[in-house]
Amino acid sequence: MHPGSRIGSVYLCREPVDFRKSIGGLSALVEQQLEMSPFGDALFVFVNRQRDKIKALYWHRNGFCLWYKRLEKQRFAWPVLAQEQPTCTLTMQELEWLLEGFDLWAHQPHKTLHYAATT
């Protein structure tokens, strides 16, 4: 995510989160709901209810970094897990595939979109 950062583990938060949350709210969610430390070498990935936005939170040396991606069409694939599993663990390669649009569980990418203008 950041040049020089070391990501040891990638955790997808199973439940959608309120995307009004930023660094403070997401780091508190990691500590309180996931019962994990946000200060390690892990990357925590969150999705909104519509699954068209992703936020990734990680600690880098002396502060948090927050990364955000919004899809213009389609949705991110997301695992269906049992209620007792709050997270799903991925490798960095699997995260890259997820961000590129691959459904890690069905193996189909998003379609590439080409726009001429934003309005």
Short mmCIF file of C-alpha atoms in Angstrom, two decimals:
data_model
loop_
_atom_site.label_atom_id
_atom_site.label_comp_id
_atom_site.label_asym_id
_atom_site.label_seq_id
_atom_site.Cartn_x
_atom_site.Cartn_y
_atom_site.Cartn_z
CA MET A 1 0.00 0.00 0.00
CA HIS A 2 2.76 2.41 0.97
CA PRO A 3 6.33 2.08 -0.33
CA GLY A 4 8.41 0.52 2.38
CA SER A 5 5.48 -0.67 4.50
CA ARG A 6 5.46 -4.27 5.63
CA ILE A 7 2.07 -5.93 5.57
CA GLY A 8 2.09 -9.25 7.38
CA SER A 9 -1.60 -10.17 7.25
CA VAL A 10 -4.68 -8.97 5.42
CA TYR A 11 -8.02 -9.21 7.20
CA LEU A 12 -11.36 -8.61 5.49
CA CYS A 13 -14.00 -7.48 7.97
CA ARG A 14 -16.98 -9.74 7.23
CA GLU A 15 -19.70 -7.28 8.15
CA PRO A 16 -20.29 -4.09 6.11
CA VAL A 17 -19.37 -0.90 7.98
CA ASP A 18 -20.71 2.64 8.05
CA PHE A 19 -18.45 4.49 5.61
CA ARG A 20 -18.78 7.73 7.53
CA LYS A 21 -16.19 6.13 9.83
CA SER A 22 -12.65 7.26 9.22
CA ILE A 23 -9.36 6.34 10.91
CA GLY A 24 -10.60 6.80 14.49
CA GLY A 25 -13.81 4.85 14.02
CA LEU A 26 -12.24 2.05 12.01
CA SER A 27 -9.29 1.61 14.39
CA ALA A 28 -11.76 1.45 17.31
CA LEU A 29 -13.78 -1.16 15.38
CA VAL A 30 -10.60 -3.25 14.94
CA GLU A 31 -9.89 -3.10 18.68
CA GLN A 32 -13.41 -3.49 20.04
CA GLN A 33 -15.32 -5.67 17.57
CA LEU A 34 -12.54 -7.65 15.91
CA GLU A 35 -10.53 -7.78 19.16
CA MET A 36 -7.25 -7.21 17.30
CA SER A 37 -4.53 -4.59 17.53
CA PRO A 38 -4.57 -1.99 14.74
CA PHE A 39 -0.90 -1.13 15.50
CA GLY A 40 0.70 -4.29 14.11
CA ASP A 41 1.71 -5.13 10.58
CA ALA A 42 -1.83 -6.08 9.51
CA LEU A 43 -4.01 -4.45 6.87
CA PHE A 44 -7.73 -4.28 7.70
CA VAL A 45 -10.15 -4.10 4.77
CA PHE A 46 -13.74 -2.90 5.11
CA VAL A 47 -16.65 -2.77 2.67
CA ASN A 48 -19.83 -0.68 2.68
CA ARG A 49 -23.34 -2.17 2.59
CA GLN A 50 -23.64 -1.77 -1.21
CA ARG A 51 -20.18 -3.39 -1.68
CA ASP A 52 -19.11 -0.69 -4.15
CA LYS A 53 -16.58 0.93 -1.79
CA ILE A 54 -13.59 -0.43 0.10
CA LYS A 55 -11.46 1.15 2.83
CA ALA A 56 -8.15 -0.31 3.97
CA LEU A 57 -6.55 0.72 7.25
CA TYR A 58 -3.02 0.02 8.42
CA TRP A 59 -0.39 1.39 10.78
CA HIS A 60 2.80 2.73 9.22
CA ARG A 61 5.67 3.61 11.61
CA ASN A 62 4.12 6.64 13.33
CA GLY A 63 0.55 6.93 12.10
CA PHE A 64 -2.43 5.31 10.44
CA CYS A 65 -2.89 5.17 6.67
CA LEU A 66 -6.35 4.92 5.14
CA TRP A 67 -6.85 3.82 1.54
CA TYR A 68 -10.19 4.10 -0.30
CA LYS A 69 -11.55 2.72 -3.58
CA ARG A 70 -14.98 3.35 -5.11
CA LEU A 71 -16.36 1.35 -8.03
CA GLU A 72 -18.45 3.21 -10.58
CA LYS A 73 -20.35 0.06 -11.58
CA GLN A 74 -20.55 -3.47 -10.22
CA ARG A 75 -19.70 -4.59 -6.71
CA PHE A 76 -16.79 -6.14 -4.88
CA ALA A 77 -17.03 -9.84 -4.24
CA TRP A 78 -17.15 -10.52 -0.53
CA PRO A 79 -16.98 -13.79 1.39
CA VAL A 80 -19.98 -15.24 3.14
CA LEU A 81 -18.79 -16.48 6.50
CA ALA A 82 -20.38 -18.00 9.55
CA GLN A 83 -21.59 -15.56 12.22
CA GLU A 84 -18.77 -16.52 14.59
CA GLN A 85 -16.09 -15.50 12.06
CA PRO A 86 -15.68 -11.70 12.08
CA THR A 87 -12.84 -11.73 9.51
CA CYS A 88 -11.47 -13.55 6.52
CA THR A 89 -7.70 -13.71 5.95
CA LEU A 90 -6.19 -13.06 2.51
CA THR A 91 -2.71 -12.88 1.05
CA MET A 92 -1.52 -9.63 -0.54
CA GLN A 93 -1.86 -11.29 -3.96
CA GLU A 94 -5.48 -12.22 -3.24
CA LEU A 95 -6.16 -8.65 -2.10
CA GLU A 96 -4.75 -7.35 -5.39
CA TRP A 97 -7.03 -9.72 -7.27
CA LEU A 98 -10.02 -8.56 -5.21
CA LEU A 99 -9.20 -4.90 -5.95
CA GLU A 100 -8.84 -5.70 -9.66
CA GLY A 101 -12.34 -7.12 -9.63
CA PHE A 102 -11.79 -10.83 -9.40
CA ASP A 103 -14.29 -12.76 -7.38
CA LEU A 104 -11.96 -14.94 -5.38
CA TRP A 105 -14.82 -17.30 -4.83
CA ALA A 106 -16.21 -17.41 -8.42
CA HIS A 107 -13.12 -16.34 -10.45
CA GLN A 108 -14.71 -13.59 -12.63
CA PRO A 109 -13.24 -10.07 -12.99
CA HIS A 110 -15.15 -6.77 -13.19
CA LYS A 111 -15.58 -5.31 -16.64
CA THR A 112 -13.18 -2.49 -17.56
CA LEU A 113 -14.99 0.84 -17.93
CA HIS A 114 -13.90 3.68 -20.24
CA TYR A 115 -15.32 7.18 -19.62
CA ALA A 116 -14.75 10.43 -21.50
CA ALA A 117 -15.96 12.79 -18.73
CA THR A 118 -17.14 12.75 -15.12
CA THR A 119 -20.37 14.72 -15.70
#
